């Protein structure tokens, strides 16, 4: 079986080439082909097929698509599309069974021939490689991250091969013939300077020097207009050589002429016969070597579909720093030319505008780094949270590059190595903001050329200059003229020009420090009717204390500047600002701040807006506010000095209760059937957030999970051990569903320690059980069993039969995940005994349903039916329509597996009715989907299509990705 992806995806069945008609199987096949060297995990396939809207039944749907593809490929035995845990892999008999592999092989051979001086052979091989292309790669495949990244990589490879073929043709003397093709190429790829250089050379060697220089002027103008940059050094050098008439540019037109000229030179020099023959042969084989062409925008399969764009917004009203910007502008060229990444460290005093400069330049340099821009605040001098670990920062980068969570290792060294692997061959810009020291930065550096790294720090980080070749840029206070430009940008040129003398004094009072100027300008903007001389008069009152702004490195160097804004706050807002220093998270939102300060959410939102207006905090995303590290330290010092210990403890208690009870409320929407740990009510002043429904709960967790992790870590050291283990339990289902499995594992380890510290044996057992669940998802089954057995031991010692049943059910899930339904059956039978012992009818019914599920997978359908019917009776007697609906679903599956399609139809109809009564729209649609399948097996095609249409209407209304599956069923059964 052969495949073509250099154009539409096609399969050769031995007679003719044909496509794959259905979109999802086509995407699945494309994904497996581009990742053919390794198995692709089922979870990664789900992300490729559905993105963020992956359905709950993704694994089952993928299995259906695999079966369908095997039928289409004539691979019913699974020898081509192989099942290989944790997913699937395409295994091709020969590498050339895919056109992309043949293209790569021919391209490598052509480049090798060119490097060896055999230009004719190189031109032939490279032309043969390019002839394999039938259009843009994978042009008919609905793109997910891996497919889109592979298509971009192949497009970049095609351009590289095209340039190499042109280089070979130039070496063969085909200059004039290349000009039309090169003119078309630069129109299609106007920013690819290598093509412009080849066009200039082809024109020059064709005797068209004026046109060659016109081409240079055209690309010069284009780069200036589009990117505000100059042409690269090689292009500038080529133009200068042309202006000077460098004879080395006029290479021989044909190989025969070259040999004749070499022979004449040899005879004229009167060399000895043997030596002359050898040199002549050497000269006749001499060809220009291929230029080094950095891979711009290259990416590999498995990487993000869209390049990451993590840069925060550039600072409005940026001005000055012209000399520093000129130095930074050299980084893209240095990144391409050097053996490794180009690194620049921007160091300077507190408030000098290091981050503003880095972001301003990064935004304007972004086009030089088409594979993306990565940003992280390393919080190097944050007194409350401490510096971010390199491992945490690397994890953020890897997630931005779409590395699946299960591929990210725990060990920091392994994470750093994976980052170097994932960034190799790419053109990426890293902005590492607020670094503590070189040791924090070094693991975050990419390992190969093409990337640039900008680091900001209050320290010089000279170690990076010594070991990593970093350029050190020391940022001093602003020159007076640039300080005036900054004020004009923020206050308006007219207002600044109207009061030149007060502006000059204001600049001096602010010590030409950008942060002080920005805060002062913000106050002036807020009072447009005031003369600037009035602002200056206020600053003169504290002139003696402004000396600290000139050179200090600690918080004291800007304390006075912050105090200008702080002293103007009303009492409630000032108190809230102080208490923000207690918040352990990286950012905050109004509901959490309301709990911290004991205010209403509306009052908190108004106070946050007031703080942002005077630049004491920043609204970095709508509704979310963050501290500059210096401001956080200032707030922390203020609350320590002005608020009592009891007030600080009470504020932290309100915040912790808000986080815990909000997370508990959100979790109920994610896993309504799971048990809960009893909690005391939240303390007065702590109002939890209560999301409405599943989607809102997931959105809340997405926004708050980083804060919740920080709060959970801070709770124990602050003396709140109960929160330190209860909050991780409340977060567990979100971390599970969102794929943040490493966080799930680590939070449960912290929770176990906190529960032990509190002496809560029942809580410790719950944490061990949750830790076991996390280990199951990570496929660490031995670890999972150890954790679950520890939980069982504690629960048996406490005599807690209900908790034992929950743990045994988790243990059964572990065996089910491993395909061991017999071992799973043993555990769920124990669950049933325990639920009977405590008289929990709902628990008994759930266990019986699970027992039936295990029996039917073991082939014992009659026993499965008996157990599920008993479960159904208990659910109906207990008045549980939701439990009954799930049991009807299992009964439908059993009957369908037995070929009893009429009975399956009845079961799925009951299931649909149950979900409808409960208001579970997705459950109703899922039941209709399966109902259609059973109806089709009875031969009632019209009724089947009616069921699928009804399912599709609900799924479209919910905007659920399963709608695509049902839509395909309707398309394939049409007519």
GROMACS .gro file of C-alpha atoms in nm, residues 154-301:
model
  148
  154UNK     CA    1   0.697   2.007   0.424
  155UNK     CA    2   0.625   2.343   0.261
  156UNK     CA    3   0.945   2.477   0.413
  157UNK     CA    4   1.137   2.171   0.294
  158UNK     CA    5   1.000   2.221  -0.056
  159UNK     CA    6   1.132   2.577  -0.060
  160UNK     CA    7   1.471   2.455   0.065
  161UNK     CA    8   1.486   2.193  -0.213
  162UNK     CA    9   1.374   2.452  -0.467
  163UNK     CA   10   1.659   2.684  -0.363
  164UNK     CA   11   1.906   2.396  -0.378
  165UNK     CA   12   1.786   2.304  -0.730
  166UNK     CA   13   1.821   2.665  -0.843
  167UNK     CA   14   2.170   2.668  -0.693
  168UNK     CA   15   2.255   2.356  -0.891
  169UNK     CA   16   2.116   2.507  -1.213
  170UNK     CA   17   2.318   2.824  -1.151
  171UNK     CA   18   2.629   2.610  -1.116
  172UNK     CA   19   2.542   2.444  -1.447
  173UNK     CA   20   2.523   2.782  -1.622
  174UNK     CA   21   2.146   2.800  -1.676
  175UNK     CA   22   2.132   3.162  -1.562
  176UNK     CA   23   1.900   3.321  -1.817
  177UNK     CA   24   1.653   3.031  -1.809
  178UNK     CA   25   1.615   3.070  -1.432
  179UNK     CA   26   1.519   3.437  -1.432
  180UNK     CA   27   1.142   3.396  -1.506
  181UNK     CA   28   1.107   3.117  -1.250
  182UNK     CA   29   1.291   3.317  -0.983
  183UNK     CA   30   1.082   3.629  -1.048
  184UNK     CA   31   0.769   3.418  -0.987
  185UNK     CA   32   0.926   3.263  -0.675
  186UNK     CA   33   1.005   3.598  -0.511
  187UNK     CA   34   0.649   3.714  -0.584
  188UNK     CA   35   0.516   3.406  -0.402
  189UNK     CA   36   0.772   3.423  -0.117
  190UNK     CA   37   0.872   3.790  -0.096
  191UNK     CA   38   1.043   3.768   0.244
  192UNK     CA   39   1.271   3.475   0.154
  193UNK     CA   40   1.599   3.656   0.098
  194UNK     CA   41   1.777   3.350  -0.040
  195UNK     CA   42   1.553   3.354  -0.347
  196UNK     CA   43   1.620   3.725  -0.401
  197UNK     CA   44   1.993   3.656  -0.387
  198UNK     CA   45   1.959   3.383  -0.648
  199UNK     CA   46   1.753   3.613  -0.872
  200UNK     CA   47   2.020   3.883  -0.843
  201UNK     CA   48   2.293   3.630  -0.928
  202UNK     CA   49   2.101   3.488  -1.227
  203UNK     CA   50   2.046   3.838  -1.364
  204UNK     CA   51   2.407   3.942  -1.306
  205UNK     CA   52   2.551   3.633  -1.474
  206UNK     CA   53   2.313   3.688  -1.766
  207UNK     CA   54   2.474   4.026  -1.827
  208UNK     CA   55   2.184   4.218  -1.668
  209UNK     CA   56   2.371   4.398  -1.390
  210UNK     CA   57   2.131   4.694  -1.375
  211UNK     CA   58   1.832   4.460  -1.327
  212UNK     CA   59   2.023   4.270  -1.059
  213UNK     CA   60   2.080   4.591  -0.865
  214UNK     CA   61   1.714   4.689  -0.921
  215UNK     CA   62   1.617   4.357  -0.761
  216UNK     CA   63   1.828   4.445  -0.457
  217UNK     CA   64   1.662   4.786  -0.428
  218UNK     CA   65   1.321   4.616  -0.453
  219UNK     CA   66   1.388   4.372  -0.171
  220UNK     CA   67   1.548   4.649   0.036
  221UNK     CA   68   1.233   4.860   0.001
  222UNK     CA   69   1.009   4.558   0.071
  223UNK     CA   70   1.189   4.464   0.396
  224UNK     CA   71   1.188   4.824   0.514
  225UNK     CA   72   0.816   4.868   0.446
  226UNK     CA   73   0.701   4.530   0.579
  227UNK     CA   74   0.940   4.463   0.868
  228UNK     CA   75   1.134   4.787   0.923
  229UNK     CA   76   1.461   4.597   0.880
  230UNK     CA   77   1.762   4.600   0.649
  231UNK     CA   78   1.849   4.312   0.414
  232UNK     CA   79   2.064   4.038   0.567
  233UNK     CA   80   2.444   4.056   0.563
  234UNK     CA   81   2.482   3.798   0.278
  235UNK     CA   82   2.243   3.994   0.055
  236UNK     CA   83   2.418   4.324   0.129
  237UNK     CA   84   2.753   4.160   0.058
  238UNK     CA   85   2.627   4.028  -0.276
  239UNK     CA   86   2.516   4.376  -0.380
  240UNK     CA   87   2.854   4.526  -0.287
  241UNK     CA   88   3.038   4.257  -0.483
  242UNK     CA   89   2.823   4.331  -0.786
  243UNK     CA   90   2.893   4.705  -0.755
  244UNK     CA   91   3.265   4.631  -0.736
  245UNK     CA   92   3.249   4.388  -1.029
  246UNK     CA   93   3.391   4.102  -0.824
  247UNK     CA   94   3.528   3.853  -1.083
  248UNK     CA   95   3.436   3.560  -0.860
  249UNK     CA   96   3.068   3.626  -0.933
  250UNK     CA   97   3.114   3.562  -1.306
  251UNK     CA   98   3.136   3.186  -1.282
  252UNK     CA   99   3.176   2.981  -1.604
  253UNK     CA  100   2.854   2.924  -1.797
  254UNK     CA  101   2.904   2.556  -1.875
  255UNK     CA  102   3.119   2.273  -1.753
  256UNK     CA  103   3.292   2.241  -2.092
  257UNK     CA  104   3.399   2.605  -2.080
  258UNK     CA  105   3.524   2.557  -1.725
  259UNK     CA  106   3.735   2.260  -1.824
  260UNK     CA  107   3.879   2.450  -2.123
  261UNK     CA  108   3.970   2.750  -1.908
  262UNK     CA  109   4.128   2.528  -1.644
  263UNK     CA  110   4.331   2.351  -1.913
  264UNK     CA  111   4.456   2.683  -2.054
  265UNK     CA  112   4.558   2.807  -1.713
  266UNK     CA  113   4.742   2.484  -1.646
  267UNK     CA  114   4.940   2.497  -1.973
  268UNK     CA  115   5.022   2.866  -1.932
  269UNK     CA  116   5.164   2.808  -1.589
  270UNK     CA  117   5.399   2.533  -1.719
  271UNK     CA  118   5.318   2.297  -1.434
  272UNK     CA  119   5.465   1.948  -1.412
  273UNK     CA  120   5.252   1.700  -1.603
  274UNK     CA  121   5.131   1.485  -1.314
  275UNK     CA  122   5.063   1.775  -1.083
  276UNK     CA  123   4.894   1.977  -1.360
  277UNK     CA  124   4.663   1.692  -1.460
  278UNK     CA  125   4.556   1.644  -1.103
  279UNK     CA  126   4.483   2.013  -1.053
  280UNK     CA  127   4.297   2.035  -1.382
  281UNK     CA  128   4.075   1.745  -1.282
  282UNK     CA  129   4.021   1.903  -0.943
  283UNK     CA  130   3.928   2.239  -1.099
  284UNK     CA  131   3.693   2.084  -1.352
  285UNK     CA  132   3.495   1.928  -1.068
  286UNK     CA  133   3.487   2.246  -0.859
  287UNK     CA  134   3.138   2.388  -0.806
  288UNK     CA  135   2.999   2.654  -0.574
  289UNK     CA  136   2.892   2.502  -0.243
  290UNK     CA  137   2.531   2.547  -0.135
  291UNK     CA  138   2.462   2.848   0.085
  292UNK     CA  139   2.357   2.794   0.443
  293UNK     CA  140   1.981   2.840   0.455
  294UNK     CA  141   1.825   2.857   0.799
  295UNK     CA  142   1.490   2.685   0.819
  296UNK     CA  143   1.240   2.965   0.871
  297UNK     CA  144   0.910   2.855   1.011
  298UNK     CA  145   1.011   2.488   1.009
  299UNK     CA  146   0.823   2.264   1.247
  300UNK     CA  147   0.779   1.896   1.297
  301UNK     CA  148   0.479   1.668   1.322
   0.00000   0.00000   0.00000
